[in-house]
Short mmCIF file of N, CA and C in Angstrom, two decimals:
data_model
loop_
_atom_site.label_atom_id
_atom_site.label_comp_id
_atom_site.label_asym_id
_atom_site.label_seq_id
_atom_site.Cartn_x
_atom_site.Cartn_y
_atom_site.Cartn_z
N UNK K 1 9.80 9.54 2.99
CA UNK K 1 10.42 10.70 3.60
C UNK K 1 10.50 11.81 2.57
N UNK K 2 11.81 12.49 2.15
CA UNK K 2 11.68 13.47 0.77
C UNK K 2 12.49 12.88 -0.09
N UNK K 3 12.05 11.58 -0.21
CA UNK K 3 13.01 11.31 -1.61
C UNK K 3 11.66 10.71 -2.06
N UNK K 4 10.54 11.02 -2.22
CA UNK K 4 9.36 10.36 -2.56
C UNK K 4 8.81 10.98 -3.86
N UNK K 5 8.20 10.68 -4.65
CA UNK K 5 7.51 11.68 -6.09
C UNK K 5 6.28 12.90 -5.16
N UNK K 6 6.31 13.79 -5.89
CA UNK K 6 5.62 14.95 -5.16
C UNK K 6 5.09 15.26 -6.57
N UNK K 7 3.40 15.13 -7.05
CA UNK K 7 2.99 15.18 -8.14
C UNK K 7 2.55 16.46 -8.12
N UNK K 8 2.49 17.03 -9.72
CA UNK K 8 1.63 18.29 -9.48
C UNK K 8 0.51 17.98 -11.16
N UNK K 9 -0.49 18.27 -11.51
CA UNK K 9 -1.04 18.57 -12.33
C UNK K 9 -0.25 18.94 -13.28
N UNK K 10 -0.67 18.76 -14.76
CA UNK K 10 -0.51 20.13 -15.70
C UNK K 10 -1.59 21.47 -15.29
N UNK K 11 -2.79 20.72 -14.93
CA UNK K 11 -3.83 21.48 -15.18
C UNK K 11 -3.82 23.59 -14.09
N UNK K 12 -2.78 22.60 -13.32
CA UNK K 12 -2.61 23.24 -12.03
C UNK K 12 -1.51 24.33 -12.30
N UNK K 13 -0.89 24.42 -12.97
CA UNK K 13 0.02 25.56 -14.04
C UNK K 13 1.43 24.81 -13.06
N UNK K 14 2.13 25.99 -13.59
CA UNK K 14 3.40 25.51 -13.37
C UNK K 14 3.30 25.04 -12.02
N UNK K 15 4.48 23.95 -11.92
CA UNK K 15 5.13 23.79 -10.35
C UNK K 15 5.63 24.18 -9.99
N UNK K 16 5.58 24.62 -8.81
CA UNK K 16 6.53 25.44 -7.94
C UNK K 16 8.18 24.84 -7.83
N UNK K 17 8.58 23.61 -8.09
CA UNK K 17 9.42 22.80 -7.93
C UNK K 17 9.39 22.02 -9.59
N UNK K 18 10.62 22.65 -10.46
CA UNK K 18 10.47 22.04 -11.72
C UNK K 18 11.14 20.91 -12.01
N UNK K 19 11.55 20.36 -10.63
CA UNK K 19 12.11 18.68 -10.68
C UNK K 19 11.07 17.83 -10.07
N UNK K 20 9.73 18.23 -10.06
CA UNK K 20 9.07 17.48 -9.44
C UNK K 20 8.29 17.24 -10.85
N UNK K 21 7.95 15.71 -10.22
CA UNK K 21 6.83 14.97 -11.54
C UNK K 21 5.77 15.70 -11.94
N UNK K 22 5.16 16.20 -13.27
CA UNK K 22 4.01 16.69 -13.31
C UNK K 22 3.22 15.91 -14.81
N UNK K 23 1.67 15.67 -13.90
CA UNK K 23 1.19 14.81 -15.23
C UNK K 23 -0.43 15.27 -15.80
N UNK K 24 -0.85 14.57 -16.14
CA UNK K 24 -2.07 15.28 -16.60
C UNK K 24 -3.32 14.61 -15.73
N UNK K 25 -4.21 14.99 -15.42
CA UNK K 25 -5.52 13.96 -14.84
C UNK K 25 -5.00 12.76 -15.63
N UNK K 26 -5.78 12.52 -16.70
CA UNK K 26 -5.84 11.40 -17.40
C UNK K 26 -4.81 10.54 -16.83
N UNK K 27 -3.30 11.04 -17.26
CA UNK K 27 -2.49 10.01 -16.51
C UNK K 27 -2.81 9.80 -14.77
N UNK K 28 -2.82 10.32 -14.49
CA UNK K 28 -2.72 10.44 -12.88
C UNK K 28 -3.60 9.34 -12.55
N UNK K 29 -5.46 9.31 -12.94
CA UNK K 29 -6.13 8.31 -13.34
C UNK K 29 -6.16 7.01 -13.68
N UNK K 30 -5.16 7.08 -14.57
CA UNK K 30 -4.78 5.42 -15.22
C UNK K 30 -4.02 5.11 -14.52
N UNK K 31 -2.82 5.53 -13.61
CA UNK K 31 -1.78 5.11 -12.72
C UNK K 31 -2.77 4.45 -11.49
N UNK K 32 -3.47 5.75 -10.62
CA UNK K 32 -4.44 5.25 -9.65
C UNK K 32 -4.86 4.20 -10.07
N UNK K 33 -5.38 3.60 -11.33
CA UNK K 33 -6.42 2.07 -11.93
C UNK K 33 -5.41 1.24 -11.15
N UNK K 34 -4.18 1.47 -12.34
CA UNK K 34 -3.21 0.27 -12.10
C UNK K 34 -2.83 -0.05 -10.55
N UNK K 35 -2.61 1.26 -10.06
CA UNK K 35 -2.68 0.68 -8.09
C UNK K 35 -3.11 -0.19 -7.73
N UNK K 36 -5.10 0.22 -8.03
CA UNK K 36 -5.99 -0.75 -7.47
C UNK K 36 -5.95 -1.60 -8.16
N UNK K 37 -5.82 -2.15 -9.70
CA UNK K 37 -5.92 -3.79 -10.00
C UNK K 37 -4.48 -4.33 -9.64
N UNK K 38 -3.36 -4.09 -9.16
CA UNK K 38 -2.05 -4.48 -8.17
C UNK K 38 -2.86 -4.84 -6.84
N UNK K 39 -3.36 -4.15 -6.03
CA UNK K 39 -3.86 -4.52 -5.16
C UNK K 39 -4.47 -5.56 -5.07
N UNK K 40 -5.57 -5.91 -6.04
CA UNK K 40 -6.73 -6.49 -6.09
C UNK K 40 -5.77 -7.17 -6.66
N UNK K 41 -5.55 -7.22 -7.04
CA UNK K 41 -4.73 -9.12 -7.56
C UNK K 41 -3.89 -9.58 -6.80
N UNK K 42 -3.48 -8.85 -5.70
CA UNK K 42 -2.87 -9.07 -4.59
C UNK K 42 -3.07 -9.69 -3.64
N UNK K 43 -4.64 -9.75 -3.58
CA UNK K 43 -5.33 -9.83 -2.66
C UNK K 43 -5.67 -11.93 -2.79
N UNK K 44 -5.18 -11.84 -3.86
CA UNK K 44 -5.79 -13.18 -4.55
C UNK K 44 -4.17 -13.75 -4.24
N UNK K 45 -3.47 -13.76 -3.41
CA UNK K 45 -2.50 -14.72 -3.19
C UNK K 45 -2.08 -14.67 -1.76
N UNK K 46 -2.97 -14.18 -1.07
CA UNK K 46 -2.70 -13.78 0.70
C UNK K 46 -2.78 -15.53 0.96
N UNK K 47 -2.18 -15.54 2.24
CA UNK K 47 -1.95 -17.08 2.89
C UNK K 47 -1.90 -16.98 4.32
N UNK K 48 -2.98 -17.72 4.37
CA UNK K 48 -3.50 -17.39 5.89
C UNK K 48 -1.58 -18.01 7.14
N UNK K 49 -1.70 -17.69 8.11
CA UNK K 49 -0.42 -17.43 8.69
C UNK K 49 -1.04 -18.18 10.05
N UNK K 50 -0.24 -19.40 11.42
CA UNK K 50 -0.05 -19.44 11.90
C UNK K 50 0.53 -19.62 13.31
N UNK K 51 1.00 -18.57 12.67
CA UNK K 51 2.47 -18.44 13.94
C UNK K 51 2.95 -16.71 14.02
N UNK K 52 3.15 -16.08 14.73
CA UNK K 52 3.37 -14.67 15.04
C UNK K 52 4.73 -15.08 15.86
N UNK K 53 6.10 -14.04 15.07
CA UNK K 53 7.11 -14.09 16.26
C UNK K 53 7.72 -12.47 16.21
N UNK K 54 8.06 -12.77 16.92
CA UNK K 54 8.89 -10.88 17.48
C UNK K 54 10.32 -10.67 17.96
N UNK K 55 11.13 -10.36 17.47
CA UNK K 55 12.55 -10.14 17.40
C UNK K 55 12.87 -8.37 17.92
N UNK K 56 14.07 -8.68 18.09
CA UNK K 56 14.81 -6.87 17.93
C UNK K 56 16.17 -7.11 18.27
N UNK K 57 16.39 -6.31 17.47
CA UNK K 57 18.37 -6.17 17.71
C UNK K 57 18.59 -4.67 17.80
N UNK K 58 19.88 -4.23 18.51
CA UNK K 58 20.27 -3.12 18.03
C UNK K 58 20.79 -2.35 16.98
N UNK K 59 20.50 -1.33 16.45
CA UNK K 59 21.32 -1.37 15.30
C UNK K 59 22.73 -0.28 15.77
N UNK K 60 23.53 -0.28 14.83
CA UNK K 60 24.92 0.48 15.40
C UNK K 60 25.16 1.27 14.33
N UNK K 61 25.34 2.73 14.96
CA UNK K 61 25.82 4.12 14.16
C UNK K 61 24.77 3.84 13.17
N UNK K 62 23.73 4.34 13.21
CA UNK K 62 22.63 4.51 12.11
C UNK K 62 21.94 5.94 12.80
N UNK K 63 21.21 5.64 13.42
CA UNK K 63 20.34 7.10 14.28
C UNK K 63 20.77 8.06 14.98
N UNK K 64 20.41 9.26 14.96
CA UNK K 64 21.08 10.26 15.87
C UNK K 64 19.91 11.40 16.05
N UNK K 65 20.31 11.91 16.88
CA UNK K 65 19.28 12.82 17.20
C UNK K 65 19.39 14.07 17.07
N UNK K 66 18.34 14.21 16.27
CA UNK K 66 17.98 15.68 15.23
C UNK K 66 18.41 17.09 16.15
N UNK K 67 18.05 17.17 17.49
CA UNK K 67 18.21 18.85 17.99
C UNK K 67 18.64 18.13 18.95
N UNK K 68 20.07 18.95 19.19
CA UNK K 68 21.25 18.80 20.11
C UNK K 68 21.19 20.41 21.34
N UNK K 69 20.82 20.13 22.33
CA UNK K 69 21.31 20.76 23.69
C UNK K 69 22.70 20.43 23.88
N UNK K 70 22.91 22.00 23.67
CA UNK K 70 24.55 22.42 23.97
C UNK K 70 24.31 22.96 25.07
N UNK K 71 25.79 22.94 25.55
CA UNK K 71 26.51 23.31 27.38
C UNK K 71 25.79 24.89 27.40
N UNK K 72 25.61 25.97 26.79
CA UNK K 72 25.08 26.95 26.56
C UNK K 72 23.52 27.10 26.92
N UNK K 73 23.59 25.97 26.24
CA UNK K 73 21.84 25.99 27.02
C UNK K 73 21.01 26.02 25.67
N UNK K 74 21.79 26.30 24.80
CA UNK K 74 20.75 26.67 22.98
C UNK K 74 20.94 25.48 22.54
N UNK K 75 19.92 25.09 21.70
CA UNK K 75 19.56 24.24 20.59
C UNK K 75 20.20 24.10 19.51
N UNK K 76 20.85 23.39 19.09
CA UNK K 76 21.36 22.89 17.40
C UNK K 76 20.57 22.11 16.80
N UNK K 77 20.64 22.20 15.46
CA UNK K 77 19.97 21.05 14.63
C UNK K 77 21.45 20.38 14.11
N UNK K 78 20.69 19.06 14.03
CA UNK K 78 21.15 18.26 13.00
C UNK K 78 20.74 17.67 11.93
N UNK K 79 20.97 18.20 10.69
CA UNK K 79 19.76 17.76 9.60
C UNK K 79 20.45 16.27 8.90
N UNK K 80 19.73 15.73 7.99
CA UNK K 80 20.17 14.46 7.54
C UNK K 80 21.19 14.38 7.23
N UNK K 81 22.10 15.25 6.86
CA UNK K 81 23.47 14.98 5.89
C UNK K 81 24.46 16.19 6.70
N UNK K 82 24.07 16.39 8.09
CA UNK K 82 25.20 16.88 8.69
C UNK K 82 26.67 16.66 8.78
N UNK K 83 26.76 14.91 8.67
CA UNK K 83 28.00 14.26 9.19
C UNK K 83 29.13 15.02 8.27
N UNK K 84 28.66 15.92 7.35
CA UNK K 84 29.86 16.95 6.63
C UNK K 84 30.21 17.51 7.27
N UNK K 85 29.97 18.19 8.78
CA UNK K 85 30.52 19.24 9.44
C UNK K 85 30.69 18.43 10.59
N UNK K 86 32.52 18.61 11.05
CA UNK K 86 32.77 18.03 11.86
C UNK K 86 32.26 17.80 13.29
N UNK K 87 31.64 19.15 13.63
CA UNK K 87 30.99 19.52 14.86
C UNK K 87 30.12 18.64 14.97
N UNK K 88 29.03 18.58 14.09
CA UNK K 88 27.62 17.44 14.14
C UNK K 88 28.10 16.19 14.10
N UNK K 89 28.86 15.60 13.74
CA UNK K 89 29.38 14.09 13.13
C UNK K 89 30.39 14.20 14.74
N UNK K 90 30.88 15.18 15.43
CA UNK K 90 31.17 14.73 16.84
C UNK K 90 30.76 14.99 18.21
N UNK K 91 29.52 15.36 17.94
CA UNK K 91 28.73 15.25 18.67
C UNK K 91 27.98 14.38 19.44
N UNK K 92 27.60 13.87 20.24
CA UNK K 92 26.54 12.54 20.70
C UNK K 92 25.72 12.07 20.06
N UNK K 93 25.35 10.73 19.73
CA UNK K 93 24.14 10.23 18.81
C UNK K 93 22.84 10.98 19.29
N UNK K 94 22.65 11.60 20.99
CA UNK K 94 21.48 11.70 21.83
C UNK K 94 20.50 10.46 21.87
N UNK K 95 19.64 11.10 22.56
CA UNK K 95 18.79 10.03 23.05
C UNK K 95 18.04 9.56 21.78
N UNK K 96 17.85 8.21 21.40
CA UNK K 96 17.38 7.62 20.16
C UNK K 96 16.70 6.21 20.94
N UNK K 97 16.05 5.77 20.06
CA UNK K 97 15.91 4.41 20.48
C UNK K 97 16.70 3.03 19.79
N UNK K 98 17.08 2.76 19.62
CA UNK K 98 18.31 1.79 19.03
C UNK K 98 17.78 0.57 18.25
N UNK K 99 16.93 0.36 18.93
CA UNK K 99 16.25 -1.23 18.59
C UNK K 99 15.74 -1.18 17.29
N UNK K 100 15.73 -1.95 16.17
CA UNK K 100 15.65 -2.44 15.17
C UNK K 100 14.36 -3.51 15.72
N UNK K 101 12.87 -3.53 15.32
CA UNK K 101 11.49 -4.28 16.25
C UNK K 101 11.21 -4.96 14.46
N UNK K 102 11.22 -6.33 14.67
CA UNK K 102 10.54 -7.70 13.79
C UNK K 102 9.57 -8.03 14.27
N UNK K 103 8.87 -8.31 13.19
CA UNK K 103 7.23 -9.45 13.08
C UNK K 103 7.12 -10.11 12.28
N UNK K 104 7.39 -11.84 12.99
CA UNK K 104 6.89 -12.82 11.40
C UNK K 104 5.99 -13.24 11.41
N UNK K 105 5.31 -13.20 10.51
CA UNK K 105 4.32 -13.82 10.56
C UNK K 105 4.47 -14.98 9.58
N UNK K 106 4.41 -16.83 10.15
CA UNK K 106 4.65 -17.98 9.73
C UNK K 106 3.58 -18.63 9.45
N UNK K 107 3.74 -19.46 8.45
CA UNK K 107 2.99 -20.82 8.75
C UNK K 107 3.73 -22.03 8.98
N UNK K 108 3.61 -22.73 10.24
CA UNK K 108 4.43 -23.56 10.64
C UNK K 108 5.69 -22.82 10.82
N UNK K 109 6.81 -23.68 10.11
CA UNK K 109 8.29 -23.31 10.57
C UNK K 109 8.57 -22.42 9.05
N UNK K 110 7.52 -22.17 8.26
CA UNK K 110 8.20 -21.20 6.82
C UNK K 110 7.59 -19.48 7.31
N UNK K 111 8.49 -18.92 7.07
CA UNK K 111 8.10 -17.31 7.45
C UNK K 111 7.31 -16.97 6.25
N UNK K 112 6.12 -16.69 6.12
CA UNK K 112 5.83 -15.84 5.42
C UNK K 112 5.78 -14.20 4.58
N UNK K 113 6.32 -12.72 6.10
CA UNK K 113 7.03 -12.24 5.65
C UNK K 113 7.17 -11.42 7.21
N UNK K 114 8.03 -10.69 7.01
CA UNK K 114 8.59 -10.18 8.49
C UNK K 114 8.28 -8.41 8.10
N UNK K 115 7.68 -7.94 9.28
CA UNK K 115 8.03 -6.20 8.89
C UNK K 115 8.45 -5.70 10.24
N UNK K 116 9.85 -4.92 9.50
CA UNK K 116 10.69 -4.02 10.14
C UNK K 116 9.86 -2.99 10.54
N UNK K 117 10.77 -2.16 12.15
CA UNK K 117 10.48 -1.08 12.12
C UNK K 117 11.81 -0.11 12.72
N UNK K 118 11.91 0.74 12.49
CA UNK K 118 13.29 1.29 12.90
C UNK K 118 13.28 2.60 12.81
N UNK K 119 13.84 3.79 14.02
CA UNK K 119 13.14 5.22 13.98
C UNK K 119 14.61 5.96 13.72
N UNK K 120 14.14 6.59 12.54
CA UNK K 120 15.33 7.21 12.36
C UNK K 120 14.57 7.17 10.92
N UNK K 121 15.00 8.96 10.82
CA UNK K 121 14.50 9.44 8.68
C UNK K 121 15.29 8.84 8.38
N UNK K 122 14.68 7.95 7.24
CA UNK K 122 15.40 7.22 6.73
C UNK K 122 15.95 8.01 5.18
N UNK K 123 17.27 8.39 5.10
CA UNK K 123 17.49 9.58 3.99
C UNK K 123 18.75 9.79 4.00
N UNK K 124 19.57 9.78 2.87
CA UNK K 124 21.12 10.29 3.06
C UNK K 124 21.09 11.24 1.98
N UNK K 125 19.61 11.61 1.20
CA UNK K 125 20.04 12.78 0.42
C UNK K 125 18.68 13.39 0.43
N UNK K 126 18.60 14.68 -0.33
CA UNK K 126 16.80 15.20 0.27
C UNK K 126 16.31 16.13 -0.96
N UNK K 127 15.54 16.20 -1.51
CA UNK K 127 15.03 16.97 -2.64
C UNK K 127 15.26 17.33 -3.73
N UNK K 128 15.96 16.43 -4.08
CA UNK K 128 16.31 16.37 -5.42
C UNK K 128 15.91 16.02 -6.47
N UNK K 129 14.64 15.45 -6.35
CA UNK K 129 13.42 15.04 -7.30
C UNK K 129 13.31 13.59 -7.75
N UNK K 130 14.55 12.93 -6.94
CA UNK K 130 14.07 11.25 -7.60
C UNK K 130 13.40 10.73 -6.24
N UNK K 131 13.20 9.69 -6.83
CA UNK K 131 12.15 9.14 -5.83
C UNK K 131 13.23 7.76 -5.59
N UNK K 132 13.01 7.73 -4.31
CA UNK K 132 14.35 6.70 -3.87
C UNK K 132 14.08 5.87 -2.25
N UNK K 133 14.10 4.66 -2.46
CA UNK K 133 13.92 3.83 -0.73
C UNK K 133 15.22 3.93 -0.10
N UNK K 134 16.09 4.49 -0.62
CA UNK K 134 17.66 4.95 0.31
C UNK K 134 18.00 4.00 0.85
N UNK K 135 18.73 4.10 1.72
CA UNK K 135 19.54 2.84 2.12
C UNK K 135 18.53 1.84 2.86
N UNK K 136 17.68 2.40 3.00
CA UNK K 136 16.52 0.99 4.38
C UNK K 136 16.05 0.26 2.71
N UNK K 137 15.94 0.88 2.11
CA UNK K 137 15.15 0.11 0.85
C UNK K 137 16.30 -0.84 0.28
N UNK K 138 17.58 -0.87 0.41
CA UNK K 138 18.36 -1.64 -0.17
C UNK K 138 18.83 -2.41 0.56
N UNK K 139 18.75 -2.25 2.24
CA UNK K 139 18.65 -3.31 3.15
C UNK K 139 17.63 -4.13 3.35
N UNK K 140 16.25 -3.54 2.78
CA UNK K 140 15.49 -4.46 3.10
C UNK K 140 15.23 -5.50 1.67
N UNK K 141 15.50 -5.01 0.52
CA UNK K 141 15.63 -5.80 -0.73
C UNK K 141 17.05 -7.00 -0.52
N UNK K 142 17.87 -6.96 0.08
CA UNK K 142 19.11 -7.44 0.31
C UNK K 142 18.67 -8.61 1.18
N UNK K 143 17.91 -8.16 2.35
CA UNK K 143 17.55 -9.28 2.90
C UNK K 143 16.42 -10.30 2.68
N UNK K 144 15.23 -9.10 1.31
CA UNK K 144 14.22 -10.33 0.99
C UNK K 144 15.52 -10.91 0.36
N UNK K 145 16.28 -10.64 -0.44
CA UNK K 145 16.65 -11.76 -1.42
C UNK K 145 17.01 -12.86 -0.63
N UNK K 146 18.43 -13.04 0.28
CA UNK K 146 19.11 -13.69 1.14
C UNK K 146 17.83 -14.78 1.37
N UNK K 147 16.77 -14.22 2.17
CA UNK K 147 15.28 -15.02 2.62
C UNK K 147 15.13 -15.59 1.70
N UNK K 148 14.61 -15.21 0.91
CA UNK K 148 13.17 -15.49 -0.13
C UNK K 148 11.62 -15.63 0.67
N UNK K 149 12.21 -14.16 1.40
CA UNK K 149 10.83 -14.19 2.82
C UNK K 149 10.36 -12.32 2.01
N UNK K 150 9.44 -12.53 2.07
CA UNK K 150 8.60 -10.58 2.04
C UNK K 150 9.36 -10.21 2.98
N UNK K 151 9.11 -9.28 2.96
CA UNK K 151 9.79 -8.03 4.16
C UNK K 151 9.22 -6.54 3.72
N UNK K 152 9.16 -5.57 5.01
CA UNK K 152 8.40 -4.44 4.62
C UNK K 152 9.17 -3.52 6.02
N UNK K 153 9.13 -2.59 5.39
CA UNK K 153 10.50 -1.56 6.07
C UNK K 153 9.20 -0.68 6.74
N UNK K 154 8.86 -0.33 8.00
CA UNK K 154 8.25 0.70 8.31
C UNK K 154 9.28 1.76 9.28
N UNK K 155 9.00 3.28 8.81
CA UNK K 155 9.98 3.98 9.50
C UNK K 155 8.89 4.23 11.17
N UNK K 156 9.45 4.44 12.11
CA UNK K 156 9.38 4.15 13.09
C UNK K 156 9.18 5.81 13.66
N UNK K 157 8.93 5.69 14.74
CA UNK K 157 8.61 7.34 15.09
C UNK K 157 10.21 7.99 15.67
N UNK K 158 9.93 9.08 14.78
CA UNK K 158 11.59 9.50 14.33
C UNK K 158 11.41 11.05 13.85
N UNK K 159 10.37 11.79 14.49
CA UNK K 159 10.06 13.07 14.41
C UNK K 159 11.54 13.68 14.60
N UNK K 160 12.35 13.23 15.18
CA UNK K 160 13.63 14.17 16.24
C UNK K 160 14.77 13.34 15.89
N UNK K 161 14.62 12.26 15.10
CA UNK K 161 15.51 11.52 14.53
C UNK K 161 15.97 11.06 13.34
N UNK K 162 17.35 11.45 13.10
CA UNK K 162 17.93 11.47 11.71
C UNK K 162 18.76 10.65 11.80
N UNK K 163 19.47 10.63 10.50
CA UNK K 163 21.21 9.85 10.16
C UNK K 163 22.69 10.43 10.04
N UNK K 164 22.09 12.05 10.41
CA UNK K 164 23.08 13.02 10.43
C UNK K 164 24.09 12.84 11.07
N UNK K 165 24.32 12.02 11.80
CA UNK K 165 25.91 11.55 12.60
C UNK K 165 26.43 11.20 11.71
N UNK K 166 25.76 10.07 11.30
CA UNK K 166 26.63 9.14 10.56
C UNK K 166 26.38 9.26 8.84
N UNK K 167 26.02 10.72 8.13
CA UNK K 167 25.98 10.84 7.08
C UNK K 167 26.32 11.91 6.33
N UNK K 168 27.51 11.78 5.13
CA UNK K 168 27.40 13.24 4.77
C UNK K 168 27.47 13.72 3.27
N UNK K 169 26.64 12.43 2.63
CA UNK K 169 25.87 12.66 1.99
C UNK K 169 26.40 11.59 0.58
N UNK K 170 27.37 11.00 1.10
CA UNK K 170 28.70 10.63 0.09
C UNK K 170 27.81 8.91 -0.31
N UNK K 171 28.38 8.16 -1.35
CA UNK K 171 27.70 7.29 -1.65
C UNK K 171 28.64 5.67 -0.75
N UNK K 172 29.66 6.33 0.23
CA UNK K 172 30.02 5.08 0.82
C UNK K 172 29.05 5.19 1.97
N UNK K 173 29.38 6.64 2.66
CA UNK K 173 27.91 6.87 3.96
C UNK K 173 26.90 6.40 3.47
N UNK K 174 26.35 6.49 2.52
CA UNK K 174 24.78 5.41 2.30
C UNK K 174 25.23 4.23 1.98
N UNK K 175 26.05 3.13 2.19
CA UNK K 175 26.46 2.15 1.67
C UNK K 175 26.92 1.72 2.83
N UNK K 176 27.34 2.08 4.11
CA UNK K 176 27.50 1.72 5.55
C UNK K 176 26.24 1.65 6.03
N UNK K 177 25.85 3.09 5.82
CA UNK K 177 24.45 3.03 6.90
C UNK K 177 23.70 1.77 6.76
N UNK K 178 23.44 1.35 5.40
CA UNK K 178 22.54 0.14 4.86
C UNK K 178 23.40 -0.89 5.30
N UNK K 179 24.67 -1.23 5.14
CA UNK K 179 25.11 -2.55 5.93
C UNK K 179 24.57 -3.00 7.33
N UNK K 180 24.58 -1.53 7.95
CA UNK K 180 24.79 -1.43 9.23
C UNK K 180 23.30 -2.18 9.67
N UNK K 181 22.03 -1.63 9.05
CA UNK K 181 20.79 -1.80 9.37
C UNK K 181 20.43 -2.99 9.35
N UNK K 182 21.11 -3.48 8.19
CA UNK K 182 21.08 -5.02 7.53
C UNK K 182 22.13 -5.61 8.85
N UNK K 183 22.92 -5.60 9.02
CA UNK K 183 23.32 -6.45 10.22
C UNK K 183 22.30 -6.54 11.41
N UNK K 184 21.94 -5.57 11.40
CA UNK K 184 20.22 -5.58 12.43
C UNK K 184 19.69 -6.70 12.28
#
C-alpha cells in the first residue's frame, strides 16, 4: 500500500520525496541478484500438496468504506486515519465485504501454507518513508508462528475501502485492528 520503499536513483538527481530510499544502479543491481537467488533457492524446497481447503470468517470493525453518501446528496471521503474526527469514526462502516477468504493447501492432514485475502487498505499510517506490513503483517506473522504453517496476506479488492472507522492513527488502533483480523 504506502508504507512500501519507493526507490529513486542517485543517478536520477534529487528525489522529489527526501524520506524516500535512494541508491545507486550498482546497488539497486546487487539487491535485484539477491531477489532472484532467494527465489531460486526457493524454488528448491516447494512440496508438492494434496489437498485444497477453503474457509472464511467475518472479520469485525476492521473495514469501512472510503466515500460516504450523505443525506445531502454529496460525497465524503474517508481516508485511512480518519477515525480522529468524530464525524468519520461515526459514521457507517458502508457497504464492504466482511469476509476474511482462506486457502490451504495440505498434504494429507499437515497444512502446508494458507493465503489470506481480505479487502480493506491495509494501513494505519501513510508516507512517512518506512516501509512497514502494518497491522495485516503482524497478524499474519502472529499466526504463522501459533501454526508453524506459511501464510501469505493478499489485500483484496479494496479500491473504496479503508480502516478509517476504526483508525486514528494511534499505536493501540493498530494493535486492535490486528487482533481483530487475527481473530478472523
Amino acid at each position: 500500500q504506502h508504507a512500501a520503499p519507493v526507490v529513486y536513483t542517485l543517478e536520477a538527481g534529487p528525489s522529489p520525496d527526501p524520506k524516500r530510499l535512494r541508491f545507486s544502479r550498482p546497488a539497486l543491481e546487487a539487491i535485484s541478484g539477491r531477489v532472484a537467488a532467494a527465489v531460486k533457492d526457493g524454488l528448491r524446497e516447494l512440496q508438492p500438496f494434496d489437498r485444497i481447503g477453503t474457509g472464511q470468517a467475518k472479520v469485525d470493525r476492521v473495514a469501512s468504506a472510503r466515500r460516504l453518501l450523505g443525506g445531502d446528496g454529496q460525497i465524503s471521503t474517508r481516508w485511512s486515519a480518519s477515525g480522529k474526527e468524530p464525524e468519520m469514526a461515526a459514521a457507517p462502516e458502508g457497504l464492504i465485504d466482511p469476509l476474511l477468504k482462506t486457502i490451504t493447501f495440505s498434504r494429507g492432514d499437515r497444512p502446508l501454507a494458507r493465503l489470506h485475502y481480505y479487502a480493506t487498505h491495509p494501513q494505519t499510517f501513510c508516507c512517512d518513508g518506512r516501509a512497514s506490513a502494518d497491522f495485516v503483517g503482524w497478524a499474519r506473522e502472529t499466526l504463522e508462528q501459533r501454526e508453524n504453517v506459511f501464510q501469505i496476506y493478499f489485500t483484496g479488492c479494496a479500491g473504496n475501502i479503508t480502516v478509517g472507522k476504526y483508525n486514528d492513527e494511534s499505536p493501540r488502533a493498530r494493535e486492535e485492528l490486528g487482533n481483530r483480523l487475527l481473530a478472523a
